[in-house]
mmCIF file of C-alpha atoms and ligand atoms in Angstrom:
data_model
loop_
_atom_site.group_PDB
_atom_site.id
_atom_site.type_symbol
_atom_site.label_atom_id
_atom_site.label_comp_id
_atom_site.label_asym_id
_atom_site.label_seq_id
_atom_site.Cartn_x
_atom_site.Cartn_y
_atom_site.Cartn_z
ATOM 1 C CA MET A 881 8.846 2.910 31.881
ATOM 2 C CA PRO A 882 6.293 5.114 30.685
ATOM 3 C CA GLY A 883 5.150 5.357 27.149
ATOM 4 C CA GLU A 884 5.572 7.491 24.265
ATOM 5 C CA ILE A 885 3.087 10.076 22.689
ATOM 6 C CA PHE A 886 3.235 10.713 19.071
ATOM 7 C CA VAL A 887 1.300 13.343 17.638
ATOM 8 C CA ILE A 888 0.730 12.785 13.937
ATOM 9 C CA THR A 889 -1.016 16.221 11.712
ATOM 10 C CA ALA A 890 -1.731 16.752 8.459
ATOM 11 C CA PRO A 891 -4.441 18.231 6.216
ATOM 12 C CA SER A 892 -7.189 15.474 4.862
ATOM 13 C CA GLY A 893 -6.180 13.598 2.107
ATOM 14 C CA THR A 894 -2.353 14.149 2.474
ATOM 15 C CA GLY A 895 -2.070 10.215 3.129
ATOM 16 C CA LYS A 896 -1.565 10.306 6.849
ATOM 17 C CA THR A 897 -3.901 6.934 6.977
ATOM 18 C CA THR A 898 -1.573 5.090 4.133
ATOM 19 C CA LEU A 899 1.554 5.850 6.240
ATOM 20 C CA LEU A 900 0.466 4.913 9.330
ATOM 21 C CA LYS A 901 -1.208 1.758 8.540
ATOM 22 C CA PRO A 902 2.667 0.365 7.531
ATOM 23 C CA LEU A 903 4.104 2.351 10.216
ATOM 24 C CA MET A 904 1.745 0.345 13.044
ATOM 25 C CA ALA A 905 2.235 -2.838 11.614
ATOM 26 C CA ALA A 906 5.741 -2.817 11.500
ATOM 27 C CA ASP A 907 6.284 -1.449 14.942
ATOM 28 C CA PRO A 908 3.869 -3.655 17.379
ATOM 29 C CA ARG A 909 4.622 -1.329 20.352
ATOM 30 C CA LEU A 910 2.780 1.547 18.387
ATOM 31 C CA ARG A 911 -0.991 1.662 19.380
ATOM 32 C CA PHE A 912 -3.542 4.185 17.534
ATOM 33 C CA SER A 913 -5.371 6.482 20.174
ATOM 34 C CA ILE A 914 -9.008 6.357 19.700
ATOM 35 C CA SER A 915 -10.706 9.821 19.721
ATOM 36 C CA TYR A 916 -14.035 10.086 20.334
ATOM 37 C CA THR A 917 -16.408 11.661 17.492
ATOM 38 C CA THR A 918 -20.271 12.605 16.341
ATOM 39 C CA ARG A 919 -19.025 12.077 12.576
ATOM 40 C CA PRO A 920 -20.859 9.484 10.911
ATOM 41 C CA ARG A 921 -18.894 6.772 10.247
ATOM 42 C CA ARG A 922 -17.577 5.832 6.806
ATOM 43 C CA PRO A 923 -17.597 2.507 4.887
ATOM 44 C CA GLY A 924 -14.905 0.439 6.528
ATOM 45 C CA GLU A 925 -14.803 2.054 9.800
ATOM 46 C CA VAL A 926 -14.960 0.332 13.041
ATOM 47 C CA ASP A 927 -16.682 1.732 16.559
ATOM 48 C CA GLY A 928 -14.403 1.192 19.319
ATOM 49 C CA LYS A 929 -11.207 1.121 16.404
ATOM 50 C CA ASP A 930 -11.407 3.817 14.110
ATOM 51 C CA TYR A 931 -13.186 6.208 16.627
ATOM 52 C CA PHE A 932 -15.720 5.730 19.288
ATOM 53 C CA PHE A 933 -18.505 6.777 17.571
ATOM 54 C CA VAL A 934 -21.106 8.841 19.568
ATOM 55 C CA SER A 935 -24.358 11.292 19.532
ATOM 56 C CA PRO A 936 -23.786 14.660 20.193
ATOM 57 C CA GLU A 937 -25.577 14.636 23.448
ATOM 58 C CA GLU A 938 -22.972 12.006 24.595
ATOM 59 C CA PHE A 939 -19.980 13.989 23.272
ATOM 60 C CA ARG A 940 -21.115 17.322 25.181
ATOM 61 C CA ARG A 941 -21.527 14.941 28.170
ATOM 62 C CA LEU A 942 -18.275 13.943 27.590
ATOM 63 C CA ARG A 943 -16.551 17.498 27.317
ATOM 64 C CA ASP A 944 -18.652 19.423 29.951
ATOM 65 C CA SER A 945 -17.709 16.468 32.840
ATOM 66 C CA GLY A 946 -13.938 17.561 31.534
ATOM 67 C CA ALA A 947 -13.326 13.463 30.335
ATOM 68 C CA LEU A 948 -11.564 15.258 27.560
ATOM 69 C CA ALA A 949 -7.973 15.995 27.396
ATOM 70 C CA GLU A 950 -8.573 18.009 24.305
ATOM 71 C CA TRP A 951 -11.106 18.886 21.980
ATOM 72 C CA VAL A 952 -12.501 20.502 19.007
ATOM 73 C CA GLU A 953 -15.375 21.497 16.589
ATOM 74 C CA GLN A 954 -14.580 21.349 12.913
ATOM 75 C CA PHE A 955 -16.155 20.451 9.775
ATOM 76 C CA GLY A 956 -19.751 20.599 11.902
ATOM 77 C CA TYR A 957 -18.417 17.325 14.135
ATOM 78 C CA GLY A 958 -17.521 17.306 17.467
ATOM 79 C CA TYR A 959 -13.729 15.596 17.891
ATOM 80 C CA GLY A 960 -11.906 14.690 21.429
ATOM 81 C CA THR A 961 -9.669 12.768 23.204
ATOM 82 C CA SER A 962 -10.276 10.699 26.396
ATOM 83 C CA ARG A 963 -7.762 12.214 28.952
ATOM 84 C CA ASP A 964 -8.217 8.709 30.951
ATOM 85 C CA TRP A 965 -7.375 6.517 28.496
ATOM 86 C CA VAL A 966 -4.571 8.163 27.246
ATOM 87 C CA LEU A 967 -3.317 7.821 30.862
ATOM 88 C CA ASP A 968 -3.409 4.263 31.550
ATOM 89 C CA MET A 969 -2.262 3.320 28.068
ATOM 90 C CA VAL A 970 1.029 5.463 28.749
ATOM 91 C CA ARG A 971 1.244 4.695 32.173
ATOM 92 C CA GLY A 972 1.106 1.128 31.049
ATOM 93 C CA GLY A 973 3.895 1.837 28.644
ATOM 94 C CA GLY A 974 1.713 1.630 25.368
ATOM 95 C CA ASP A 975 3.387 3.627 22.887
ATOM 96 C CA LEU A 976 0.710 5.815 21.515
ATOM 97 C CA ILE A 977 -0.030 7.939 18.066
ATOM 98 C CA PHE A 978 -2.461 10.491 17.888
ATOM 99 C CA ASP A 979 -3.914 11.626 15.031
ATOM 100 C CA LEU A 980 -5.373 15.394 15.778
ATOM 101 C CA ASP A 981 -5.499 18.749 14.412
ATOM 102 C CA SER A 982 -3.169 21.501 15.118
ATOM 103 C CA ARG A 983 -5.219 22.552 17.780
ATOM 104 C CA GLY A 984 -5.455 19.651 19.198
ATOM 105 C CA ALA A 985 -1.876 18.809 19.007
ATOM 106 C CA ARG A 986 -0.796 22.289 20.919
ATOM 107 C CA ALA A 987 -3.300 21.318 23.824
ATOM 108 C CA LEU A 988 -2.464 17.946 24.041
ATOM 109 C CA LYS A 989 1.494 18.772 24.238
ATOM 110 C CA LYS A 990 0.524 21.308 26.945
ATOM 111 C CA GLU A 991 -1.264 18.726 28.765
ATOM 112 C CA PHE A 992 2.117 15.878 27.901
ATOM 113 C CA PRO A 993 5.077 17.974 27.247
ATOM 114 C CA GLN A 994 7.256 15.207 26.502
ATOM 115 C CA GLY A 995 5.411 14.020 23.548
ATOM 116 C CA THR A 996 6.468 14.535 20.347
ATOM 117 C CA LEU A 997 5.051 16.448 17.177
ATOM 118 C CA ILE A 998 4.822 15.412 13.718
ATOM 119 C CA PHE A 999 3.316 17.317 10.821
ATOM 120 C CA ILE A 1000 2.930 15.485 7.214
ATOM 121 C CA LEU A 1001 3.011 17.474 4.490
ATOM 122 C CA PRO A 1002 1.440 17.014 1.013
ATOM 123 C CA PRO A 1003 4.342 17.665 -1.455
ATOM 124 C CA SER A 1004 2.142 20.613 -3.047
ATOM 125 C CA LEU A 1005 -1.631 22.237 -2.765
ATOM 126 C CA THR A 1006 -2.630 20.947 -6.178
ATOM 127 C CA GLU A 1007 -1.552 17.342 -5.449
ATOM 128 C CA LEU A 1008 -3.252 17.136 -2.129
ATOM 129 C CA GLU A 1009 -6.890 18.136 -3.802
ATOM 130 C CA ARG A 1010 -5.587 15.400 -7.054
ATOM 131 C CA ARG A 1011 -5.326 13.240 -3.526
ATOM 132 C CA LEU A 1012 -8.067 14.221 -1.769
ATOM 133 C CA GLN A 1013 -10.598 14.058 -4.726
ATOM 134 C CA GLY A 1014 -9.030 10.536 -5.804
ATOM 135 C CA ARG A 1015 -9.889 9.319 -2.812
ATOM 136 C CA GLY A 1016 -13.571 9.384 -3.395
ATOM 137 C CA GLY A 1017 -16.619 9.930 -0.825
ATOM 138 C CA LEU A 1018 -16.606 13.576 -0.062
ATOM 139 C CA ASP A 1019 -19.203 15.176 -1.622
ATOM 140 C CA PRO A 1020 -18.272 18.784 -3.351
ATOM 141 C CA GLU A 1021 -19.232 20.704 -0.348
ATOM 142 C CA GLU A 1022 -17.250 18.912 1.921
ATOM 143 C CA LEU A 1023 -14.408 18.261 -0.174
ATOM 144 C CA ALA A 1024 -14.056 22.388 -0.470
ATOM 145 C CA ARG A 1025 -14.368 22.642 3.079
ATOM 146 C CA ARG A 1026 -11.736 19.874 3.946
ATOM 147 C CA LEU A 1027 -9.291 21.684 0.975
ATOM 148 C CA ALA A 1028 -10.326 24.966 2.885
ATOM 149 C CA ASN A 1029 -9.127 23.569 6.373
ATOM 150 C CA GLY A 1030 -5.885 21.925 4.831
ATOM 151 C CA ARG A 1031 -4.511 25.511 3.660
ATOM 152 C CA ALA A 1032 -5.409 27.339 6.842
ATOM 153 C CA GLU A 1033 -3.626 23.776 8.692
ATOM 154 C CA LEU A 1034 -0.600 24.389 6.471
ATOM 155 C CA GLN A 1035 0.304 27.936 8.283
ATOM 156 C CA GLU A 1036 1.249 25.671 11.443
ATOM 157 C CA PRO A 1037 4.047 23.181 11.079
ATOM 158 C CA TYR A 1038 6.595 25.822 12.059
ATOM 159 C CA TRP A 1039 5.898 24.849 15.699
ATOM 160 C CA TYR A 1040 6.194 21.125 15.175
ATOM 161 C CA ASP A 1041 8.999 18.679 16.318
ATOM 162 C CA TYR A 1042 9.195 17.173 12.517
ATOM 163 C CA LEU A 1043 8.301 17.629 9.444
ATOM 164 C CA VAL A 1044 7.807 14.767 6.641
ATOM 165 C CA ILE A 1045 6.794 15.541 3.089
ATOM 166 C CA ASN A 1046 4.467 12.816 1.518
ATOM 167 C CA ASP A 1047 6.227 12.395 -1.595
ATOM 168 C CA ASP A 1048 7.210 9.306 -2.416
ATOM 169 C CA LYS A 1049 5.206 7.478 -0.055
ATOM 170 C CA ALA A 1050 8.251 4.454 0.820
ATOM 171 C CA THR A 1051 10.730 7.834 1.551
ATOM 172 C CA ALA A 1052 8.227 9.108 3.545
ATOM 173 C CA LEU A 1053 7.674 6.198 6.014
ATOM 174 C CA SER A 1054 11.167 5.515 6.761
ATOM 175 C CA HIS A 1055 11.579 9.201 7.899
ATOM 176 C CA LEU A 1056 8.148 8.726 9.962
ATOM 177 C CA GLN A 1057 9.970 5.309 11.365
ATOM 178 C CA ALA A 1058 13.531 7.202 12.107
ATOM 179 C CA ILE A 1059 11.890 9.757 14.325
ATOM 180 C CA VAL A 1060 10.001 7.358 16.566
ATOM 181 C CA GLN A 1061 13.166 5.339 17.013
ATOM 182 C CA ALA A 1062 14.599 8.767 17.777
ATOM 183 C CA ALA A 1063 12.327 9.704 20.259
ATOM 184 C CA ARG A 1064 12.224 6.243 22.443
ATOM 185 C CA CYS A 1065 16.502 7.195 22.218
ATOM 186 C CA ARG A 1066 16.257 10.387 23.994
ATOM 187 C CA THR A 1067 18.468 10.681 27.059
ATOM 188 C CA SER A 1068 14.917 11.630 29.567
ATOM 189 C CA GLN A 1069 13.197 8.246 28.245
ATOM 190 C CA LEU A 1070 16.271 5.921 28.758
ATOM 191 C CA TRP A 1071 18.439 7.175 31.690
ATOM 192 C CA PRO A 1072 16.202 7.194 34.283
ATOM 193 C CA GLN A 1073 16.170 3.079 33.758
ATOM 194 C CA LEU A 1074 19.856 2.733 32.608
ATOM 195 C CA ALA A 1075 21.201 5.179 35.194
ATOM 196 C CA SER A 1076 21.215 2.056 37.904
ATOM 197 C CA LEU A 1077 23.567 -0.042 35.778
ATOM 198 C CA TYR A 1078 26.370 2.801 35.884
ATOM 199 C CA LEU A 1079 26.091 5.096 38.289
ATOM 200 C CA GLY A 1080 28.105 4.664 42.286
ATOM 201 C CA ARG A 1081 29.703 1.445 40.916
ATOM 202 C CA ASN A 1082 33.633 1.773 40.741
ATOM 203 C CA HIS A 1083 34.163 -1.786 39.014
HETATM 204 P P1 ADP B 1243 -5.433 11.000 4.990
HETATM 205 O O1 ADP B 1243 -5.768 9.620 5.557
HETATM 206 O O2 ADP B 1243 -4.522 11.915 5.187
HETATM 207 O O3 ADP B 1243 -6.745 12.264 4.507
HETATM 208 P P2 ADP B 1243 -5.121 9.160 2.611
HETATM 209 O O4 ADP B 1243 -4.080 8.052 3.380
HETATM 210 O O5 ADP B 1243 -6.389 8.894 2.592
HETATM 211 O O6 ADP B 1243 -5.280 10.445 3.307
HETATM 212 O O7 ADP B 1243 -4.870 9.291 1.059
HETATM 213 C C1 ADP B 1243 -5.719 9.872 0.300
HETATM 214 C C2 ADP B 1243 -5.364 9.584 -1.148
HETATM 215 O O8 ADP B 1243 -3.810 9.649 -1.131
HETATM 216 C C3 ADP B 1243 -5.151 8.000 -1.108
HETATM 217 O O9 ADP B 1243 -6.263 7.774 -2.437
HETATM 218 C C4 ADP B 1243 -4.272 7.915 -1.542
HETATM 219 O O10 ADP B 1243 -3.789 6.104 -2.197
HETATM 220 C C5 ADP B 1243 -3.187 8.653 -1.897
HETATM 221 N N1 ADP B 1243 -2.295 8.961 -1.393
HETATM 222 C C6 ADP B 1243 -1.633 8.846 -0.150
HETATM 223 N N2 ADP B 1243 -0.176 9.137 -0.094
HETATM 224 C C7 ADP B 1243 0.276 8.988 -1.041
HETATM 225 C C8 ADP B 1243 1.397 9.021 -2.195
HETATM 226 N N3 ADP B 1243 2.926 9.205 -1.517
HETATM 227 N N4 ADP B 1243 1.634 9.062 -3.326
HETATM 228 C C9 ADP B 1243 0.328 9.110 -3.855
HETATM 229 N N5 ADP B 1243 -0.680 9.043 -3.628
HETATM 230 C C10 ADP B 1243 -0.341 8.954 -2.187
HETATM 231 P P1 5GP B 1244 -11.755 12.652 10.279
HETATM 232 O O1 5GP B 1244 -12.837 13.394 10.120
HETATM 233 O O2 5GP B 1244 -11.024 12.940 8.569
HETATM 234 O O3 5GP B 1244 -11.573 10.900 10.629
HETATM 235 O O4 5GP B 1244 -11.163 13.701 10.690
HETATM 236 C C1 5GP B 1244 -10.789 14.853 10.598
HETATM 237 C C2 5GP B 1244 -9.777 16.066 11.134
HETATM 238 O O5 5GP B 1244 -9.848 15.303 12.614
HETATM 239 C C3 5GP B 1244 -8.158 15.380 10.636
HETATM 240 O O6 5GP B 1244 -7.254 16.378 10.957
HETATM 241 C C4 5GP B 1244 -8.151 15.064 12.751
HETATM 242 O O7 5GP B 1244 -6.578 14.840 12.776
HETATM 243 C C5 5GP B 1244 -8.697 15.641 13.474
HETATM 244 N N1 5GP B 1244 -8.952 14.649 14.288
HETATM 245 C C6 5GP B 1244 -8.909 13.245 14.938
HETATM 246 N N2 5GP B 1244 -9.578 13.156 15.945
HETATM 247 C C7 5GP B 1244 -9.410 14.097 17.132
HETATM 248 C C8 5GP B 1244 -9.497 14.418 18.330
HETATM 249 O O8 5GP B 1244 -9.521 13.560 18.947
HETATM 250 N N3 5GP B 1244 -8.847 15.859 18.412
HETATM 251 C C9 5GP B 1244 -8.501 16.758 17.434
HETATM 252 N N4 5GP B 1244 -8.283 18.054 17.847
HETATM 253 N N5 5GP B 1244 -8.486 15.911 16.325
HETATM 254 C C10 5GP B 1244 -8.519 15.155 15.647
#
């Protein structure tokens, strides 16, 4: 059975990392899709786990050779997804979670239409700003850039498959878990393996 593709988009500071950690810890079938990026590593981030951190030259080489299923340039850095890596994972039956902006989500859905798109929303713009500021680690310019980008991203959720509001963390987490389970129960996913159990048998 091929694996599922889940694409998560959320404005920076919404609480995506906060929610994905317990989601993935409780569900060993879920694996995180590791993107390439040219942005510097943040404290605590691990190369090959959070991202593949590459130089701008290496990123350009990957992009120009067609190795990226999708890529964007944002906040002055490149971010992109390796096509072969995704195909290998999905063929191997792994359920992959992608953390992509809305442009990446749109591009990935084109290439993998079976993917489930989930947008996580902050309860308000004021709360988004409070969380982003509270997390720390951003200079005022980058903070302003991420807030402006977040406001633009919040024009996009209407074409996603599912919306999750991260107000109360436990509620948001249970909604994410329900979406993951629902996707796995889709007829298109299950019937190909089940059909032989039932078809052509009269007893
Ligand atoms: P993102 O990964 O979306 O950029 P983070 O997960 O780093 O965001 O969360 C940003 C900040 O908001 C962190 O300080 C986190 O503790 C806080 N946060 C996340 N979810 C909630 C929530 N439901 N209620 C209150 N604060 C939250
Ligand atoms: P951050 O720098 O905070 O890790 O990520 C910034 C933004 O880049 C987030 O909105 C995240 O969803 C997005 N992002 C991370 N990896 C990729 C990727 O491979 N492709 C696209 N399109 N966006 C990505």
